[in-house]
Coordinates of C-alpha atoms and ligand atoms in Angstrom, one line a residue:
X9 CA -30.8 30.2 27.0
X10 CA -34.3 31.4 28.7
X11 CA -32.6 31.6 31.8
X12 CA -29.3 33.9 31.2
X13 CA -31.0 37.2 30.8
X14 CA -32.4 38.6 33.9
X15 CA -36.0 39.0 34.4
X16 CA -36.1 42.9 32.2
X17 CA -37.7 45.6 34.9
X18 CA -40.0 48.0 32.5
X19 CA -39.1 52.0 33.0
X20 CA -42.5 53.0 34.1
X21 CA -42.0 50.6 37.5
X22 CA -39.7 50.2 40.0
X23 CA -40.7 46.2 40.5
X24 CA -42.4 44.1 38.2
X25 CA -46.4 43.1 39.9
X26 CA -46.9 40.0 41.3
X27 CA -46.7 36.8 39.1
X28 CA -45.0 38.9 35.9
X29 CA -41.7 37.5 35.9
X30 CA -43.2 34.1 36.0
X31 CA -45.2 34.7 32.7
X32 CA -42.5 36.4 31.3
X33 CA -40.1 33.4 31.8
X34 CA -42.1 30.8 30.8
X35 CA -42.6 32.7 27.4
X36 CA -38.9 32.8 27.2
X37 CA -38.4 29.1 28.2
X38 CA -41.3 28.0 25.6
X39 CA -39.7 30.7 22.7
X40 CA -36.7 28.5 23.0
X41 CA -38.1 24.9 23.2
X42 CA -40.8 25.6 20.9
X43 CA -38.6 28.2 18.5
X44 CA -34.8 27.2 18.6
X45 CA -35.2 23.2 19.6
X46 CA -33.8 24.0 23.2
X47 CA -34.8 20.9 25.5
X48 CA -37.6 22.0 28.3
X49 CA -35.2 20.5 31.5
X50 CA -32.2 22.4 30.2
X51 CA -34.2 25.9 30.0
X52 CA -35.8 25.1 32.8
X53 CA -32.9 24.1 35.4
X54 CA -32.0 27.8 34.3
X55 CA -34.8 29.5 34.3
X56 CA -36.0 28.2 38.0
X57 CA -33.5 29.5 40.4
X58 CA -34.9 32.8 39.0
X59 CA -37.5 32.5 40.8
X60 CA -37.4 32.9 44.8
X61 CA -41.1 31.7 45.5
X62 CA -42.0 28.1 45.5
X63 CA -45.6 28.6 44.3
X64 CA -43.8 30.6 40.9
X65 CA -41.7 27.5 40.3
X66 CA -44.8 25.3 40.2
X67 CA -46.4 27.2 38.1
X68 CA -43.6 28.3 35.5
X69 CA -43.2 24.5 35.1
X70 CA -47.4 24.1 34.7
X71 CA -47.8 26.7 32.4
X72 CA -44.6 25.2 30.4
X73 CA -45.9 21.8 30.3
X74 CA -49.3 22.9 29.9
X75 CA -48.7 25.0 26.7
X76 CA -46.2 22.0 25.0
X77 CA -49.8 19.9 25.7
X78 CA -52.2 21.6 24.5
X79 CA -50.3 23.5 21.4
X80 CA -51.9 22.3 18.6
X81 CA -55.6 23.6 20.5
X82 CA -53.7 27.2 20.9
X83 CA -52.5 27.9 17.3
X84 CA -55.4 26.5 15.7
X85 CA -57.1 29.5 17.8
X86 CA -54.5 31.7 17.1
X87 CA -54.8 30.9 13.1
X88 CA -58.4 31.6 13.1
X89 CA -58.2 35.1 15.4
X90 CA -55.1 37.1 13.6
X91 CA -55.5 38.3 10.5
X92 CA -52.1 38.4 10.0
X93 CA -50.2 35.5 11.6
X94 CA -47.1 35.9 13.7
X95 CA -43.9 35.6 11.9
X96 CA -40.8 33.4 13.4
X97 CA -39.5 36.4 14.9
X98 CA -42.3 36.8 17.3
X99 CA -41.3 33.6 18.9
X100 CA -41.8 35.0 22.5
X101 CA -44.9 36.9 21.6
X102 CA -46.6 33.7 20.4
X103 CA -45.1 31.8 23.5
X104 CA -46.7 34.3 25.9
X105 CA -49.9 34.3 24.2
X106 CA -49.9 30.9 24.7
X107 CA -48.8 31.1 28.7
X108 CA -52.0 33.4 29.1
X109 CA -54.2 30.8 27.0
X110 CA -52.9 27.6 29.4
X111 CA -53.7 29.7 32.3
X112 CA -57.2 30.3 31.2
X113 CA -57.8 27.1 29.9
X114 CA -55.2 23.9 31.2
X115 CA -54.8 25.9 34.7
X116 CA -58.3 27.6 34.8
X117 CA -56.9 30.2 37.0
X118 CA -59.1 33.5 37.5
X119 CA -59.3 35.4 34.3
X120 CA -58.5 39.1 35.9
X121 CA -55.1 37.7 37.5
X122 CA -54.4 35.8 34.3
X123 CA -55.2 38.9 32.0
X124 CA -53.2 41.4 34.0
X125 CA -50.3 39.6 34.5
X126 CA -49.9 38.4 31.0
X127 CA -50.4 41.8 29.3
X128 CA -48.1 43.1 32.0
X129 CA -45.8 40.2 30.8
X130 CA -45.9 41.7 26.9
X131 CA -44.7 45.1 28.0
X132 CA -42.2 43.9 30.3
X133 CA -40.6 41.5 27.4
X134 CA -40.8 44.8 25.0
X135 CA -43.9 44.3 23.3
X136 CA -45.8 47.4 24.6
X137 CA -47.1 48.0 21.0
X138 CA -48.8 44.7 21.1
X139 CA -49.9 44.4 24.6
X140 CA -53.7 45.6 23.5
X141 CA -53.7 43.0 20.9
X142 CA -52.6 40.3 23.8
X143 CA -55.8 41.6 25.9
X144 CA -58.2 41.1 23.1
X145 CA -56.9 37.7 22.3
X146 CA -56.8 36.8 25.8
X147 CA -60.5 38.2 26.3
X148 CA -61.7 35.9 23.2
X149 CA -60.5 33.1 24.5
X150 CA -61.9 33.9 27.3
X151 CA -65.3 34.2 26.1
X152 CA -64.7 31.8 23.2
X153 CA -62.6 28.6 24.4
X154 CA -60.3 26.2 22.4
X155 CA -61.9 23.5 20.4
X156 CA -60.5 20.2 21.2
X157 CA -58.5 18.6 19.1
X158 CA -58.3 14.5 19.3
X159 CA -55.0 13.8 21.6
X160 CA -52.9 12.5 18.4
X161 CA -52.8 16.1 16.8
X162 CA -50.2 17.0 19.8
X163 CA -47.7 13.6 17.9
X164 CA -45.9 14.3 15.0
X165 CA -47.4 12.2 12.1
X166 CA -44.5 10.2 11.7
X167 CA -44.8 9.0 15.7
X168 CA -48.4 8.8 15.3
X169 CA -48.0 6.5 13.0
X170 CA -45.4 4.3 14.2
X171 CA -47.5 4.2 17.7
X172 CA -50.6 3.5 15.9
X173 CA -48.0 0.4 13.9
X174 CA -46.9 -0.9 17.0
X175 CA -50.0 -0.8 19.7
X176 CA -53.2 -0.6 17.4
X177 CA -55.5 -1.4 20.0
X178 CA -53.6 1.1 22.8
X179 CA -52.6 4.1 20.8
X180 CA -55.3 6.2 21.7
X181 CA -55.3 5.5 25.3
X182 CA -51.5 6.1 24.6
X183 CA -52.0 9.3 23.0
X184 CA -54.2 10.6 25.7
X185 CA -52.2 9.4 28.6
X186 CA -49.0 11.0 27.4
X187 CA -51.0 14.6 27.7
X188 CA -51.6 13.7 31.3
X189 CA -50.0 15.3 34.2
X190 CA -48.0 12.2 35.8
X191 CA -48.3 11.6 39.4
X192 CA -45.2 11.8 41.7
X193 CA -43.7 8.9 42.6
X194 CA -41.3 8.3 45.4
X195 CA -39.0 5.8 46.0
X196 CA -38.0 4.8 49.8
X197 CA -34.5 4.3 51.1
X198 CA -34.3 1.2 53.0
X199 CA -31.1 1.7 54.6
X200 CA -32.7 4.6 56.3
X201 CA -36.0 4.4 56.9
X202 CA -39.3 2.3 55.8
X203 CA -42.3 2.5 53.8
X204 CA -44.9 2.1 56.3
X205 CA -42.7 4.7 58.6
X206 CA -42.9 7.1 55.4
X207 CA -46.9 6.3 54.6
X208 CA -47.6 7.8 58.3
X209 CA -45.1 10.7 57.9
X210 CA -46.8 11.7 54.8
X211 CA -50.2 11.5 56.6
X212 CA -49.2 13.3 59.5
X213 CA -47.7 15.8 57.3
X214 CA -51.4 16.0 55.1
X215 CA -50.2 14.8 52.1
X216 CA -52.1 11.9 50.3
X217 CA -50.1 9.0 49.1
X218 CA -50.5 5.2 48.5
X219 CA -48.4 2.4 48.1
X220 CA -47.8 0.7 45.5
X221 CA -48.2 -3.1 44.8
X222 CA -46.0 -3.6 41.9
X223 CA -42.7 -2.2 44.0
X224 CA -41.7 -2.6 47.2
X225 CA -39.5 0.6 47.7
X226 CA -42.7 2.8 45.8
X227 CA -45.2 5.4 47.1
X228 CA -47.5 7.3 44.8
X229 CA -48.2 11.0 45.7
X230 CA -51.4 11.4 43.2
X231 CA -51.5 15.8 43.8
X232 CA -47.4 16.3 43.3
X233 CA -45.8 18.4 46.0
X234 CA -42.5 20.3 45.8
X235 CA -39.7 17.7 46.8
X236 CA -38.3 19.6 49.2
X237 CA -41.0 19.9 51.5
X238 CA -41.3 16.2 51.8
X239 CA -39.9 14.3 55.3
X240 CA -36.5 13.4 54.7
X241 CA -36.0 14.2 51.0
X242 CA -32.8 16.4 51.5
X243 CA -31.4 13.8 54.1
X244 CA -31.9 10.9 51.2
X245 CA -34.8 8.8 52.7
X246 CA -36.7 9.3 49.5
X247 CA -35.7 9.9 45.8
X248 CA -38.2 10.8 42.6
X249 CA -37.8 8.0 40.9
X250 CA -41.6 6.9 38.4
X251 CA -42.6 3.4 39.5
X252 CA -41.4 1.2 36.0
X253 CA -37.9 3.0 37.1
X254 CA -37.8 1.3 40.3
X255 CA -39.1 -2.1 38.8
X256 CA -36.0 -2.0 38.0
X257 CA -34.5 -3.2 40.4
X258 CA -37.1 -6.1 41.2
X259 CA -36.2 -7.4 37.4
X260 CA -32.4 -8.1 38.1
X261 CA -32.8 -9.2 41.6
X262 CA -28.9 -9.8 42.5
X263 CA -28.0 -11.5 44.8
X264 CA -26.1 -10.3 47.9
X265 CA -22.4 -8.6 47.4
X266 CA -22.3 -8.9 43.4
X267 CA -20.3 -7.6 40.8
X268 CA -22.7 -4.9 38.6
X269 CA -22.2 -2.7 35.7
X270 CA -24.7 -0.4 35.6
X271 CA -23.5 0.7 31.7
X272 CA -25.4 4.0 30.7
X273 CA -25.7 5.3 34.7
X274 CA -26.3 9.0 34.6
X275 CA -28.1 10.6 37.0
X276 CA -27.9 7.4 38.8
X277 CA -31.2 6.7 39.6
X278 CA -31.2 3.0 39.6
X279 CA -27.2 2.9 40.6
X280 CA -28.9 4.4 43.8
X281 CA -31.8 2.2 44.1
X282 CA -29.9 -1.0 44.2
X283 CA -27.1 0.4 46.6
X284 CA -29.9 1.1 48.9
X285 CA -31.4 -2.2 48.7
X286 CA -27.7 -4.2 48.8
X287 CA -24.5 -1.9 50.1
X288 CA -22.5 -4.7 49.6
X289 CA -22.8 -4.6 45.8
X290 CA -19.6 -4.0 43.9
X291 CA -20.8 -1.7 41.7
X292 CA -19.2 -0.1 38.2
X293 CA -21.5 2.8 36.9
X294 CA -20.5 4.3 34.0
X295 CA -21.6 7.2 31.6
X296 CA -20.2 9.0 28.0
X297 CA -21.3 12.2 29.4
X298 CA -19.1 13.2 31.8
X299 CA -21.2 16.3 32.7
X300 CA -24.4 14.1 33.3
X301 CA -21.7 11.8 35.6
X302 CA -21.4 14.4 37.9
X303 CA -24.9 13.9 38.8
X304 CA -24.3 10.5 40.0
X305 CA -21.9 11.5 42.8
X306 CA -24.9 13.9 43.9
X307 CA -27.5 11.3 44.1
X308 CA -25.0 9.1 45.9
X309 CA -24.1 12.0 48.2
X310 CA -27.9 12.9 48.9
X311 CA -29.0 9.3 49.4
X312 CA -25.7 8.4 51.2
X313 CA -24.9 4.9 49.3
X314 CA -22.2 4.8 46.6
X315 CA -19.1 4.3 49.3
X316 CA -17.7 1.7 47.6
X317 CA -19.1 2.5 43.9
X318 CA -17.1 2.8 41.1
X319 CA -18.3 5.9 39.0
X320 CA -16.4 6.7 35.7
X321 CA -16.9 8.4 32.2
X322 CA -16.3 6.0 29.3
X323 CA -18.6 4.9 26.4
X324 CA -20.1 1.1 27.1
X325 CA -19.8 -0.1 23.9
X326 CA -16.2 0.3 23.6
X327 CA -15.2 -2.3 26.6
X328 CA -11.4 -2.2 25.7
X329 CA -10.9 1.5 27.1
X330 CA -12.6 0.7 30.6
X331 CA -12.9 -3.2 31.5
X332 CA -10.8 -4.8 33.9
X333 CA -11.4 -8.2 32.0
X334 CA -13.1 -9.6 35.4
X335 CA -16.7 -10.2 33.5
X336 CA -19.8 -9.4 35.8
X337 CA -22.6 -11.2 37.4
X338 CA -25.2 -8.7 36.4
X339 CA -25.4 -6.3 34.2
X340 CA -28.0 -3.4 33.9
X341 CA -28.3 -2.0 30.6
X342 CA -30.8 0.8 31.4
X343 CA -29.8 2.4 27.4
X344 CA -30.5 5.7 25.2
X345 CA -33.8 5.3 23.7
X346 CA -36.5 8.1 22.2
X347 CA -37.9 8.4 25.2
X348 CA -41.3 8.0 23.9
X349 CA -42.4 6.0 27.1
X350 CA -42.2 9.5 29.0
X351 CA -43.8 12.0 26.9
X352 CA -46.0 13.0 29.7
X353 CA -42.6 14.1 32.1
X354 CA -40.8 15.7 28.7
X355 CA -43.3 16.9 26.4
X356 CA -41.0 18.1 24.2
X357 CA -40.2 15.0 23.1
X358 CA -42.7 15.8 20.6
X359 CA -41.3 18.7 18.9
X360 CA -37.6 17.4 19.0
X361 CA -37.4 14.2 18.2
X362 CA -37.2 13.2 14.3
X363 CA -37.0 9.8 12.4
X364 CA -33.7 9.5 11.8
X365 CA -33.3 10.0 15.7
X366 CA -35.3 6.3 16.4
X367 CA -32.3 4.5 13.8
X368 CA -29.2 6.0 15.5
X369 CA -30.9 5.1 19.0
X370 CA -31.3 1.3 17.7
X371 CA -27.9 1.1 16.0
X372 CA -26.3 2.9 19.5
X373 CA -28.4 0.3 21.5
X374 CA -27.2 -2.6 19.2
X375 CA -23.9 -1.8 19.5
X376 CA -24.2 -1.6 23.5
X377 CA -26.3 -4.7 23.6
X378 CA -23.4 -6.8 22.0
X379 CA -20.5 -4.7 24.2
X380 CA -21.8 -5.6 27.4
X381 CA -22.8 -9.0 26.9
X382 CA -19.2 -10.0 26.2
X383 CA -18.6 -8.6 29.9
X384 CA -21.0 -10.7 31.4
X385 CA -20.3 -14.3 33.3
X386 CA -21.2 -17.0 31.7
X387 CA -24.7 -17.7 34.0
X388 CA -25.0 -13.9 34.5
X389 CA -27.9 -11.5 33.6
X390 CA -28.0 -8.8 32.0
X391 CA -31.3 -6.4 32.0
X392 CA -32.1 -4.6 28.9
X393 CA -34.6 -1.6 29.9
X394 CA -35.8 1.7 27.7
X395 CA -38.6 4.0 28.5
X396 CA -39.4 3.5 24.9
X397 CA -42.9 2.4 23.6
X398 CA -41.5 1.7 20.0
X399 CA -40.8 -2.2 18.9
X400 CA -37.8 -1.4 17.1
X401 CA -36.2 -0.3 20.5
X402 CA -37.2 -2.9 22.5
X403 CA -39.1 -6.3 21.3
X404 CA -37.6 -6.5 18.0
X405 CA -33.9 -4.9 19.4
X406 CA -33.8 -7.6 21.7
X407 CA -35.1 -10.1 19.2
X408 CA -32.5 -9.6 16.8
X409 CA -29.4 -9.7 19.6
X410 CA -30.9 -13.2 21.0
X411 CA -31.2 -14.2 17.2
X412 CA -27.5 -13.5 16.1
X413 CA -26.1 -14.2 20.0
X414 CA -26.2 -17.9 20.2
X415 CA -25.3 -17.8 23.8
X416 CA -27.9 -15.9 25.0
X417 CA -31.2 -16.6 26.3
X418 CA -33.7 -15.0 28.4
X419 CA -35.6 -14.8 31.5
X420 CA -39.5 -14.2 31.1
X421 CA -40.7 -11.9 33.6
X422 CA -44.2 -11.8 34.8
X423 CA -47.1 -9.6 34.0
X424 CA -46.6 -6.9 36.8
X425 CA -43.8 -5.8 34.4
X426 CA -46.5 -4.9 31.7
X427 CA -47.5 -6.3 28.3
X428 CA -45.8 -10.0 26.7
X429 CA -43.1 -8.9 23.8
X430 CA -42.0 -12.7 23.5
X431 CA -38.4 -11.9 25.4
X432 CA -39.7 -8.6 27.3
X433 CA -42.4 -6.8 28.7
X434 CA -43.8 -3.3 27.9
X435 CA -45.7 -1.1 30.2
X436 CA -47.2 1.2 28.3
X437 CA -47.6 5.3 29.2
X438 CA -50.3 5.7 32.5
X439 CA -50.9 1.8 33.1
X440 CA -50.3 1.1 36.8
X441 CA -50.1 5.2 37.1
X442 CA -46.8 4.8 35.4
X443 CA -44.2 5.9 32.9
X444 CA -43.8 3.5 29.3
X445 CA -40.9 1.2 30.0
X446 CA -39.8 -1.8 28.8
X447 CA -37.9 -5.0 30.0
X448 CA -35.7 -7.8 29.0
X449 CA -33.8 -10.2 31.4
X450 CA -31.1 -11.7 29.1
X451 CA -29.3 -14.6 30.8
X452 CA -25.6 -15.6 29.5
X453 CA -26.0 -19.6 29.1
X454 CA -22.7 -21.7 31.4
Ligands
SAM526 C1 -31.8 6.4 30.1 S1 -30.4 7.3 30.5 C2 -29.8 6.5 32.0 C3 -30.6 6.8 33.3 C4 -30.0 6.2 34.5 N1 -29.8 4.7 34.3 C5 -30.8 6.4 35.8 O1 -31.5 5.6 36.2 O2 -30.6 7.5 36.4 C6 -29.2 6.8 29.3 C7 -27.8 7.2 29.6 O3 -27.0 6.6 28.6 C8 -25.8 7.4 28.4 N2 -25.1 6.9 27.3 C9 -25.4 7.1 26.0 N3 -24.5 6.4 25.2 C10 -23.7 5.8 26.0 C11 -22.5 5.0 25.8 N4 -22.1 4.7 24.6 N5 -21.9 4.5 26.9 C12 -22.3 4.8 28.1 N6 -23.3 5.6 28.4 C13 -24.0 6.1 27.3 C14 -26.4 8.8 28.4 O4 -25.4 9.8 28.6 C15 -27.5 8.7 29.4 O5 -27.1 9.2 30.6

């Protein structure tokens, strides 16, 4: 992992210059995604606390995201500068070059500090043959630029195509939008405070925002901040939490004190979200991944809600090893999907994920579909949700369920939840400033 090794101190200086270890861990973060098929959150929950300076976190993270953007820009350039191209052992050479090409071109930040600090980078990762050869690639793409290349180029074929399958009027815009920096959204605790309260904190403390009139609990910061500077993040008032997340919450509306599964719960997001709007609930989360299950208990902690929750590890689809046989009122099935809705918060999405991927996802989303509606009360609701953009995940997954579930019907929700799929609704990637999500409230006829 990018983040195990310390941050290598070169002989010739006692401390490495300003900036350096930055660009030298987010070559080593981007050798592994890009390289060895590491995921970008995993390298960089290590690779972060290595850093002591707020301002180098932000930017390790821009120059990361920045580089998985704009990729296929930066090694057409490279093709056409080097005579001979890098092999697959110069992983973290090409990864650097690549920092010091976002940071002239995605981040536009002042070519002297961006030279320096990258060449300074190559010597302090071992390459001191090769740092004059990083200079004069930096300083031609300084003088020369990238060449655009059309937003689909960044998409493996194969998604391209399925995209293009799916939404041919919205792929491009889909394309484009999943390049985009997102916007932060928050999300607003209502046992604790309120959002107009939070709206004049925010302003007080200089920082734009705006609400939101698709969510009640949601407040858009457009320029992203570091969470922790935020009024009453660390004492739970607000969570990060994208705005189709906490729609969520609107589509099951429960009513007061019932009995929830949230099935696939990990980090526990939504668990959290509709705690905070009802206390009362009798909530079961559950999760396979015991690891990621952890994570609930520390949303719940942070946000303080979760008293009287129910968190345990078990697999959804295999009822018999966790249910009680008392079926629920409401069931949120919030499932394993491709993730192809949030592209723009996990650009790696488009190096890892592969064809055979999108089947498993649909069988493992079958298989949970039919689990938990035996679990649900006859006149419950269940809601089916994925940040997914792909049909066979959502419109035609829930399709087939209602077509070989005779006791199932479903709910229509209205257009603030995105585009008609028959059953569902789809928001796609940047409408409403938002992640791709999609929707379907299943009802359990009497
Ligand atoms: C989209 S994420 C859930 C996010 C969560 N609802 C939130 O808002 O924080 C999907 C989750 O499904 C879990 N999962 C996958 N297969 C599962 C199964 N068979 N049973 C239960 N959980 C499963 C994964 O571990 C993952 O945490």
């Amino acid at each position: 992992m990018a983040g195990s090794r310390p941050v290598p101190r070169p002989a010739s200086r006692a401390v490495l210059a300003p900036g350096v270890p930055t660009r030298v861990l987010a070559a080593r973060v981007l050798a592994q995604v890009i390289g060895r098929g590491r995921s970008l959150k995993g390298e960089l929950t290590t690779a972060l606390p290595q850093l002591d300076d707020a301002r180098d976190r932000a930017l390790l993270e821009a120059l990361c995201f920045a580089v998985l953007r704009r990729r296929a820009a930066y090694d057409a350039a490279l093709a056409g500068w080097m005579q001979r191209p890098l092999g697959a052992r110069d992983a973290e050479l090409r990864a650097l070059l690549q920092v010091g090409f976002a940071q002239l071109d995605a981040l536009e930040l002042p070519a002297h500090a961006a030279l320096s600090a990258t060449v300074d980078a190559a010597r302090a990762l071992g390459f001191e043959r090769q740092a004059g050869m990083v200079n004069a690639l930096l300083r031609r793409a300084q003088r020369d630029g990238f060449a655009d290349q059309p937003a689909r180029a960044a998409f493996p074929n194969w998604l391209a195509k399925k995209i293009e399958l799916d939404w041919p009027e919205q792929a491009a815009a889909v394309f484009e939008a999943s390049l985009q920096p997102a916007p932060l959204w928050l999300r607003v605790n209502g046992q604790q405070t309120d959002r107009g309260t939070v709206l004049t904190q925010l302003q007080g403390a200089g920082i734009a925002a705006e609400p939101s009139a698709l969510a009640a609990d949601a407040v858009c910061l457009p320029q992203p901040v570091p969470v922790a500077s935020l009024p009453g993040f660390a004492q739970g008032a607000l969570s990060v939490q994208d705005l189709s997340a906490q729609q969520v919450a609107d589509a099951l509306s429960l009513r007061k004190g019932a009995r929830v599964l949230d099935a696939c719960a990990a980090p526990g997001g939504k668990s959290a979200h509709l705690l905070e709007r009802d206390p009362t609930l009798q909530l079961l989360a559950l999760d396979i991944d015991a690891r990621r299950l952890k994570r609930i208990g520390e949303t719940f902690a942070r946000t303080g809600v979760g008293a009287n929750a129910q968190v345990r590890a078990a697999d959804a689809s295999a009822p018999d090893s966790w249910w009680d046989g008392q079926p629920f009122d409401a069931i949120l099935l919030d499932a394993p999907c491709s993730a192809t809705g949030i592209i723009r918060r996990q650009p790696d999405v488009l190096l890892h994920r592969r064809p055979a991927d999108v089947e498993a996802l649909v069988a493992l989303q079958a298989r949970l579909l039919d689990a938990c509606f035996g679990v649900l009360a006859p006149g419950g609701t269940m809601l089916y949700a994925t940040c997914s953009i792909l049909r066979e995940e959502n419109q035609f997954q829930i399709e087939a369920f209602l077509q070989r579930t005779p006791r199932a019907g479903f709910l229509p929700l209205d257009e603030r939840f995105g585009h008609d799929c028959w059953a569902g609704r789809q928001r796609l990637p940047g409408e409403n400033g938002a992640d791709g999500f999609f929707y379907a409230r299943l009802l359990r006829k009497g």
